[in-house]
């Protein structure tokens, strides 16, 4: 029948169209959406960020006692010795021996008075047991100097000395000042002041180009 044949042809054509549409849809799902612009064959590289190198922190420096200021002038040098001798802090992590070493470092290079000087310095500093006790109260100390002078009694000492007993350039400087202490007691800051006087014996030019420390008098028993 011609009509039956035309209907069959039409159905076959519709089936072919549907099959083609389904094939296109599946292909689109597999390939994904297509870009409207062609890809750049040589894209420019983006900016490169370089992380800064990691630098390990430097280890903390151990505390040190400030060195005695050197000078060729006897009075200036004696003042420097006095400041270092009285400036200590029990909370610094240092010990009395550290402060003693700072003073001995400017002692007479000949070494003749080194043992006596070490004994002198020990009298000015707290003992180790006292230091431990003072550390509980964060005790610290410093000195203010009122006067520094060559005592009149030094001229008598030089006149009575045997020939060669005193090296050339040896002199005495008496220091008068105030010792200041501060700390913490029952959670409250406390301070105290006490007048002090002592004599510093030094040797300078012409024996040495810069002054060196020989001995210290007893505290509060200076030459006048």
PDB file of C-alpha atoms in Angstrom:
ATOM      1  CA  UNK A   1       0.000   0.000   0.000  1.00  0.00           C
ATOM      2  CA  UNK A   2       1.620   3.378  -0.990  1.00  0.00           C
ATOM      3  CA  UNK A   3       0.262   5.197   2.075  1.00  0.00           C
ATOM      4  CA  UNK A   4       1.537   2.482   4.353  1.00  0.00           C
ATOM      5  CA  UNK A   5       4.909   2.672   2.660  1.00  0.00           C
ATOM      6  CA  UNK A   6       5.092   6.496   3.039  1.00  0.00           C
ATOM      7  CA  UNK A   7       4.167   6.212   6.718  1.00  0.00           C
ATOM      8  CA  UNK A   8       6.890   3.630   7.255  1.00  0.00           C
ATOM      9  CA  UNK A   9       9.459   5.799   5.495  1.00  0.00           C
ATOM     10  CA  UNK A  10       8.420   8.785   7.611  1.00  0.00           C
ATOM     11  CA  UNK A  11       8.743   6.736  10.820  1.00  0.00           C
ATOM     12  CA  UNK A  12      12.186   5.532   9.770  1.00  0.00           C
ATOM     13  CA  UNK A  13      13.264   9.113   9.003  1.00  0.00           C
ATOM     14  CA  UNK A  14      12.008  10.336  12.385  1.00  0.00           C
ATOM     15  CA  UNK A  15      13.876   7.478  14.089  1.00  0.00           C
ATOM     16  CA  UNK A  16      17.104   8.360  12.291  1.00  0.00           C
ATOM     17  CA  UNK A  17      16.768  12.042  13.340  1.00  0.00           C
ATOM     18  CA  UNK A  18      16.143  11.059  16.958  1.00  0.00           C
ATOM     19  CA  UNK A  19      19.142   8.733  16.860  1.00  0.00           C
ATOM     20  CA  UNK A  20      21.369  11.524  15.521  1.00  0.00           C
ATOM     21  CA  UNK A  21      20.188  13.964  18.206  1.00  0.00           C
ATOM     22  CA  UNK A  22      20.806  11.406  20.928  1.00  0.00           C
ATOM     23  CA  UNK A  23      24.322  10.759  19.573  1.00  0.00           C
ATOM     24  CA  UNK A  24      25.110  14.490  19.573  1.00  0.00           C
ATOM     25  CA  UNK A  25      23.856  14.831  23.180  1.00  0.00           C
ATOM     26  CA  UNK A  26      25.980  11.926  24.403  1.00  0.00           C
ATOM     27  CA  UNK A  27      29.051  13.339  22.607  1.00  0.00           C
ATOM     28  CA  UNK A  28      28.467  16.711  24.256  1.00  0.00           C
ATOM     29  CA  UNK A  29      28.285  15.111  27.688  1.00  0.00           C
ATOM     30  CA  UNK A  30      31.581  13.308  27.039  1.00  0.00           C
ATOM     31  CA  UNK A  31      33.530  16.267  25.642  1.00  0.00           C
ATOM     32  CA  UNK A  32      32.121  19.044  27.824  1.00  0.00           C
ATOM     33  CA  UNK A  33      31.333  22.605  26.747  1.00  0.00           C
ATOM     34  CA  UNK A  34      33.497  24.067  23.994  1.00  0.00           C
ATOM     35  CA  UNK A  35      35.225  27.408  24.536  1.00  0.00           C
ATOM     36  CA  UNK A  36      34.216  30.279  22.306  1.00  0.00           C
ATOM     37  CA  UNK A  37      37.898  31.398  22.012  1.00  0.00           C
ATOM     38  CA  UNK A  38      40.814  29.396  20.808  1.00  0.00           C
ATOM     39  CA  UNK A  39      43.386  28.502  23.510  1.00  0.00           C
ATOM     40  CA  UNK A  40      46.597  30.529  23.701  1.00  0.00           C
ATOM     41  CA  UNK A  41      49.383  28.224  22.523  1.00  0.00           C
ATOM     42  CA  UNK A  42      51.984  30.118  24.564  1.00  0.00           C
ATOM     43  CA  UNK A  43      50.377  31.480  27.738  1.00  0.00           C
ATOM     44  CA  UNK A  44      52.471  33.991  29.680  1.00  0.00           C
ATOM     45  CA  UNK A  45      53.681  32.601  33.008  1.00  0.00           C
ATOM     46  CA  UNK A  46      52.173  34.141  36.114  1.00  0.00           C
ATOM     47  CA  UNK A  47      54.247  35.945  38.716  1.00  0.00           C
ATOM     48  CA  UNK A  48      56.498  33.651  40.765  1.00  0.00           C
ATOM     49  CA  UNK A  49      56.468  34.239  44.503  1.00  0.00           C
ATOM     50  CA  UNK A  50      59.570  33.180  46.373  1.00  0.00           C
ATOM     51  CA  UNK A  51      59.256  32.657  50.101  1.00  0.00           C
ATOM     52  CA  UNK A  52      61.927  34.500  52.097  1.00  0.00           C
ATOM     53  CA  UNK A  53      64.581  32.212  53.553  1.00  0.00           C
ATOM     54  CA  UNK A  54      64.025  31.166  57.110  1.00  0.00           C
ATOM     55  CA  UNK A  55      66.654  32.659  59.407  1.00  0.00           C
ATOM     56  CA  UNK A  56      67.213  30.879  62.675  1.00  0.00           C
ATOM     57  CA  UNK A  57      67.094  33.285  65.641  1.00  0.00           C
ATOM     58  CA  UNK A  58      70.458  34.033  67.214  1.00  0.00           C
ATOM     59  CA  UNK A  59      70.977  32.452  70.617  1.00  0.00           C
ATOM     60  CA  UNK A  60      70.741  34.981  73.458  1.00  0.00           C
ATOM     61  CA  UNK A  61      74.063  36.340  74.612  1.00  0.00           C
ATOM     62  CA  UNK A  62      75.049  35.441  78.157  1.00  0.00           C
ATOM     63  CA  UNK A  63      75.085  38.407  80.553  1.00  0.00           C
ATOM     64  CA  UNK A  64      78.449  40.044  81.114  1.00  0.00           C
ATOM     65  CA  UNK A  65      79.824  42.559  83.576  1.00  0.00           C
ATOM     66  CA  UNK A  66      80.681  45.849  81.796  1.00  0.00           C
ATOM     67  CA  UNK A  67      84.430  46.261  81.539  1.00  0.00           C
ATOM     68  CA  UNK A  68      86.205  48.919  83.558  1.00  0.00           C
ATOM     69  CA  UNK A  69      86.749  52.028  81.438  1.00  0.00           C
ATOM     70  CA  UNK A  70      90.450  52.330  80.644  1.00  0.00           C
ATOM     71  CA  UNK A  71      92.275  55.640  80.968  1.00  0.00           C
ATOM     72  CA  UNK A  72      95.760  57.067  81.370  1.00  0.00           C
ATOM     73  CA  UNK A  73      94.428  59.555  83.940  1.00  0.00           C
ATOM     74  CA  UNK A  74      94.551  58.183  87.519  1.00  0.00           C
ATOM     75  CA  UNK A  75      91.371  59.891  88.717  1.00  0.00           C
ATOM     76  CA  UNK A  76      89.321  58.905  85.647  1.00  0.00           C
ATOM     77  CA  UNK A  77      90.518  55.323  85.913  1.00  0.00           C
ATOM     78  CA  UNK A  78      89.807  55.177  89.666  1.00  0.00           C
ATOM     79  CA  UNK A  79      86.273  56.385  89.044  1.00  0.00           C
ATOM     80  CA  UNK A  80      85.764  53.632  86.484  1.00  0.00           C
ATOM     81  CA  UNK A  81      86.994  51.015  88.955  1.00  0.00           C
ATOM     82  CA  UNK A  82      84.631  52.351  91.627  1.00  0.00           C
ATOM     83  CA  UNK A  83      81.599  52.273  89.332  1.00  0.00           C
ATOM     84  CA  UNK A  84      82.265  48.674  88.267  1.00  0.00           C
ATOM     85  CA  UNK A  85      83.071  47.564  91.804  1.00  0.00           C
ATOM     86  CA  UNK A  86      79.742  48.763  93.192  1.00  0.00           C
ATOM     87  CA  UNK A  87      77.468  48.094  90.211  1.00  0.00           C
ATOM     88  CA  UNK A  88      75.981  44.614  90.568  1.00  0.00           C
ATOM     89  CA  UNK A  89      72.599  42.968  90.157  1.00  0.00           C
ATOM     90  CA  UNK A  90      71.699  39.643  91.767  1.00  0.00           C
ATOM     91  CA  UNK A  91      68.885  39.097  89.234  1.00  0.00           C
ATOM     92  CA  UNK A  92      71.241  39.286  86.246  1.00  0.00           C
ATOM     93  CA  UNK A  93      72.234  35.624  86.375  1.00  0.00           C
ATOM     94  CA  UNK A  94      75.804  36.564  87.288  1.00  0.00           C
ATOM     95  CA  UNK A  95      77.728  35.653  90.425  1.00  0.00           C
ATOM     96  CA  UNK A  96      80.191  37.578  92.632  1.00  0.00           C
ATOM     97  CA  UNK A  97      83.078  35.832  90.883  1.00  0.00           C
ATOM     98  CA  UNK A  98      81.985  37.388  87.575  1.00  0.00           C
ATOM     99  CA  UNK A  99      82.253  40.862  89.079  1.00  0.00           C
ATOM    100  CA  UNK A 100      85.575  39.997  90.691  1.00  0.00           C
ATOM    101  CA  UNK A 101      86.926  38.893  87.304  1.00  0.00           C
ATOM    102  CA  UNK A 102      85.968  42.238  85.757  1.00  0.00           C
ATOM    103  CA  UNK A 103      88.057  44.060  88.372  1.00  0.00           C
ATOM    104  CA  UNK A 104      91.014  41.688  88.167  1.00  0.00           C
ATOM    105  CA  UNK A 105      91.067  42.164  84.391  1.00  0.00           C
ATOM    106  CA  UNK A 106      92.508  45.672  84.937  1.00  0.00           C
ATOM    107  CA  UNK A 107      94.940  44.605  87.630  1.00  0.00           C
ATOM    108  CA  UNK A 108      98.701  45.075  87.487  1.00  0.00           C
ATOM    109  CA  UNK A 109      99.995  42.944  84.565  1.00  0.00           C
ATOM    110  CA  UNK A 110     103.031  41.930  86.625  1.00  0.00           C
ATOM    111  CA  UNK A 111     100.727  39.868  88.850  1.00  0.00           C
ATOM    112  CA  UNK A 112     102.565  40.897  92.018  1.00  0.00           C
ATOM    113  CA  UNK A 113      99.400  42.279  93.624  1.00  0.00           C
ATOM    114  CA  UNK A 114      96.855  39.955  92.006  1.00  0.00           C
ATOM    115  CA  UNK A 115      96.247  37.757  95.052  1.00  0.00           C
ATOM    116  CA  UNK A 116      95.968  40.746  97.390  1.00  0.00           C
ATOM    117  CA  UNK A 117      93.642  42.537  94.973  1.00  0.00           C
ATOM    118  CA  UNK A 118      91.358  39.503  94.744  1.00  0.00           C
ATOM    119  CA  UNK A 119      91.160  39.480  98.538  1.00  0.00           C
ATOM    120  CA  UNK A 120      90.356  43.210  98.583  1.00  0.00           C
ATOM    121  CA  UNK A 121      87.534  42.849  96.054  1.00  0.00           C
ATOM    122  CA  UNK A 122      85.990  39.941  97.936  1.00  0.00           C
ATOM    123  CA  UNK A 123      85.388  42.243 100.915  1.00  0.00           C
ATOM    124  CA  UNK A 124      83.387  44.655  98.751  1.00  0.00           C
ATOM    125  CA  UNK A 125      81.091  41.996  97.258  1.00  0.00           C
ATOM    126  CA  UNK A 126      78.529  39.769  99.005  1.00  0.00           C
ATOM    127  CA  UNK A 127      79.558  36.190  99.684  1.00  0.00           C
ATOM    128  CA  UNK A 128      77.961  33.528  97.505  1.00  0.00           C
ATOM    129  CA  UNK A 129      75.522  32.536 100.276  1.00  0.00           C
ATOM    130  CA  UNK A 130      74.561  36.174 100.825  1.00  0.00           C
ATOM    131  CA  UNK A 131      74.191  36.589  97.054  1.00  0.00           C
ATOM    132  CA  UNK A 132      71.700  33.708  96.901  1.00  0.00           C
ATOM    133  CA  UNK A 133      69.707  35.282  99.718  1.00  0.00           C
ATOM    134  CA  UNK A 134      69.767  38.739  98.101  1.00  0.00           C
ATOM    135  CA  UNK A 135      68.628  37.230  94.807  1.00  0.00           C
ATOM    136  CA  UNK A 136      65.319  36.334  96.462  1.00  0.00           C
ATOM    137  CA  UNK A 137      64.681  40.083  96.725  1.00  0.00           C
ATOM    138  CA  UNK A 138      66.138  41.008  93.299  1.00  0.00           C
ATOM    139  CA  UNK A 139      68.687  43.210  95.044  1.00  0.00           C
ATOM    140  CA  UNK A 140      70.836  45.480  92.898  1.00  0.00           C
ATOM    141  CA  UNK A 141      73.355  48.190  93.688  1.00  0.00           C
ATOM    142  CA  UNK A 142      75.175  51.155  92.149  1.00  0.00           C
ATOM    143  CA  UNK A 143      77.392  54.013  93.263  1.00  0.00           C
ATOM    144  CA  UNK A 144      77.218  57.762  92.853  1.00  0.00           C
ATOM    145  CA  UNK A 145      80.530  59.564  93.352  1.00  0.00           C
ATOM    146  CA  UNK A 146      80.681  62.898  95.155  1.00  0.00           C
ATOM    147  CA  UNK A 147      84.424  63.500  95.161  1.00  0.00           C
ATOM    148  CA  UNK A 148      87.609  61.829  93.898  1.00  0.00           C
ATOM    149  CA  UNK A 149      91.000  63.208  94.946  1.00  0.00           C
ATOM    150  CA  UNK A 150      94.598  62.317  95.739  1.00  0.00           C
ATOM    151  CA  UNK A 151      94.717  62.270  99.558  1.00  0.00           C
ATOM    152  CA  UNK A 152      97.272  64.309 101.480  1.00  0.00           C
ATOM    153  CA  UNK A 153      98.405  61.154 103.292  1.00  0.00           C
ATOM    154  CA  UNK A 154      99.682  59.755 100.003  1.00  0.00           C
ATOM    155  CA  UNK A 155     102.546  62.227  99.925  1.00  0.00           C
ATOM    156  CA  UNK A 156     103.668  60.942 103.338  1.00  0.00           C
ATOM    157  CA  UNK A 157     103.410  57.342 102.114  1.00  0.00           C
ATOM    158  CA  UNK A 158     105.606  58.099  99.098  1.00  0.00           C
ATOM    159  CA  UNK A 159     108.182  59.853 101.291  1.00  0.00           C
ATOM    160  CA  UNK A 160     108.376  56.858 103.646  1.00  0.00           C
ATOM    161  CA  UNK A 161     108.583  54.226 100.889  1.00  0.00           C
ATOM    162  CA  UNK A 162     111.855  52.430 100.299  1.00  0.00           C
ATOM    163  CA  UNK A 163     113.649  53.049  96.985  1.00  0.00           C
ATOM    164  CA  UNK A 164     112.071  50.869  94.311  1.00  0.00           C
ATOM    165  CA  UNK A 165     109.145  49.918  96.559  1.00  0.00           C
ATOM    166  CA  UNK A 166     106.671  51.932  94.475  1.00  0.00           C
ATOM    167  CA  UNK A 167     106.674  51.709  90.693  1.00  0.00           C
ATOM    168  CA  UNK A 168     106.874  54.979  88.821  1.00  0.00           C
ATOM    169  CA  UNK A 169     103.427  56.430  88.262  1.00  0.00           C
ATOM    170  CA  UNK A 170     101.898  54.815  91.356  1.00  0.00           C
ATOM    171  CA  UNK A 171      99.310  56.975  93.080  1.00  0.00           C
ATOM    172  CA  UNK A 172      96.261  56.801  95.318  1.00  0.00           C
ATOM    173  CA  UNK A 173      92.792  58.212  94.650  1.00  0.00           C
ATOM    174  CA  UNK A 174      90.221  58.416  97.429  1.00  0.00           C
ATOM    175  CA  UNK A 175      86.576  58.043  96.412  1.00  0.00           C
ATOM    176  CA  UNK A 176      83.704  59.427  98.466  1.00  0.00           C
ATOM    177  CA  UNK A 177      80.138  58.771  97.402  1.00  0.00           C
ATOM    178  CA  UNK A 178      76.840  57.043  98.125  1.00  0.00           C
ATOM    179  CA  UNK A 179      75.989  53.389  97.699  1.00  0.00           C
ATOM    180  CA  UNK A 180      72.424  52.868  96.448  1.00  0.00           C
ATOM    181  CA  UNK A 181      70.588  49.571  96.829  1.00  0.00           C
ATOM    182  CA  UNK A 182      67.159  48.601  95.559  1.00  0.00           C
ATOM    183  CA  UNK A 183      65.054  45.457  95.651  1.00  0.00           C
ATOM    184  CA  UNK A 184      61.616  44.011  96.327  1.00  0.00           C
ATOM    185  CA  UNK A 185      60.322  43.223  99.813  1.00  0.00           C
ATOM    186  CA  UNK A 186      56.882  41.610 100.246  1.00  0.00           C
ATOM    187  CA  UNK A 187      56.000  42.629  96.709  1.00  0.00           C
ATOM    188  CA  UNK A 188      56.915  46.273  97.290  1.00  0.00           C
ATOM    189  CA  UNK A 189      59.995  48.085  95.936  1.00  0.00           C
ATOM    190  CA  UNK A 190      62.444  49.206  98.620  1.00  0.00           C
ATOM    191  CA  UNK A 191      65.605  51.306  98.446  1.00  0.00           C
ATOM    192  CA  UNK A 192      68.425  52.256 100.764  1.00  0.00           C
ATOM    193  CA  UNK A 193      71.390  54.652 100.664  1.00  0.00           C
ATOM    194  CA  UNK A 194      74.665  54.557 102.553  1.00  0.00           C
ATOM    195  CA  UNK A 195      77.716  56.869 102.350  1.00  0.00           C
ATOM    196  CA  UNK A 196      80.962  55.091 101.482  1.00  0.00           C
ATOM    197  CA  UNK A 197      84.618  56.054 101.192  1.00  0.00           C
ATOM    198  CA  UNK A 198      87.642  54.079 100.066  1.00  0.00           C
ATOM    199  CA  UNK A 199      90.995  54.507  98.327  1.00  0.00           C
ATOM    200  CA  UNK A 200      92.016  53.062  94.964  1.00  0.00           C
ATOM    201  CA  UNK A 201      95.744  52.467  94.432  1.00  0.00           C
ATOM    202  CA  UNK A 202      96.747  52.596  90.772  1.00  0.00           C
ATOM    203  CA  UNK A 203      99.889  52.564  88.650  1.00  0.00           C
ATOM    204  CA  UNK A 204      99.975  54.611  85.443  1.00  0.00           C
ATOM    205  CA  UNK A 205     102.607  56.216  83.178  1.00  0.00           C
ATOM    206  CA  UNK A 206     105.508  55.962  82.844  1.00  0.00           C
ATOM    207  CA  UNK A 207     105.323  52.342  83.996  1.00  0.00           C
ATOM    208  CA  UNK A 208     102.291  51.623  81.767  1.00  0.00           C
ATOM    209  CA  UNK A 209     100.675  53.707  79.015  1.00  0.00           C
ATOM    210  CA  UNK A 210      97.263  53.132  80.634  1.00  0.00           C
ATOM    211  CA  UNK A 211      96.479  52.845  84.329  1.00  0.00           C
ATOM    212  CA  UNK A 212      96.182  49.509  86.130  1.00  0.00           C
ATOM    213  CA  UNK A 213      94.695  48.671  89.510  1.00  0.00           C
ATOM    214  CA  UNK A 214      97.036  47.652  92.349  1.00  0.00           C
ATOM    215  CA  UNK A 215      94.988  47.412  95.559  1.00  0.00           C
ATOM    216  CA  UNK A 216      91.911  48.733  97.368  1.00  0.00           C
ATOM    217  CA  UNK A 217      91.764  50.081 100.896  1.00  0.00           C
ATOM    218  CA  UNK A 218      89.327  48.758 103.453  1.00  0.00           C
ATOM    219  CA  UNK A 219      85.817  50.040 102.824  1.00  0.00           C
ATOM    220  CA  UNK A 220      85.136  53.199 104.856  1.00  0.00           C
ATOM    221  CA  UNK A 221      88.790  53.354 105.913  1.00  0.00           C
ATOM    222  CA  UNK A 222      90.376  55.489 103.178  1.00  0.00           C
ATOM    223  CA  UNK A 223      93.469  57.643 103.086  1.00  0.00           C
ATOM    224  CA  UNK A 224      92.609  61.276 103.799  1.00  0.00           C
TER     225      UNK A 224
END
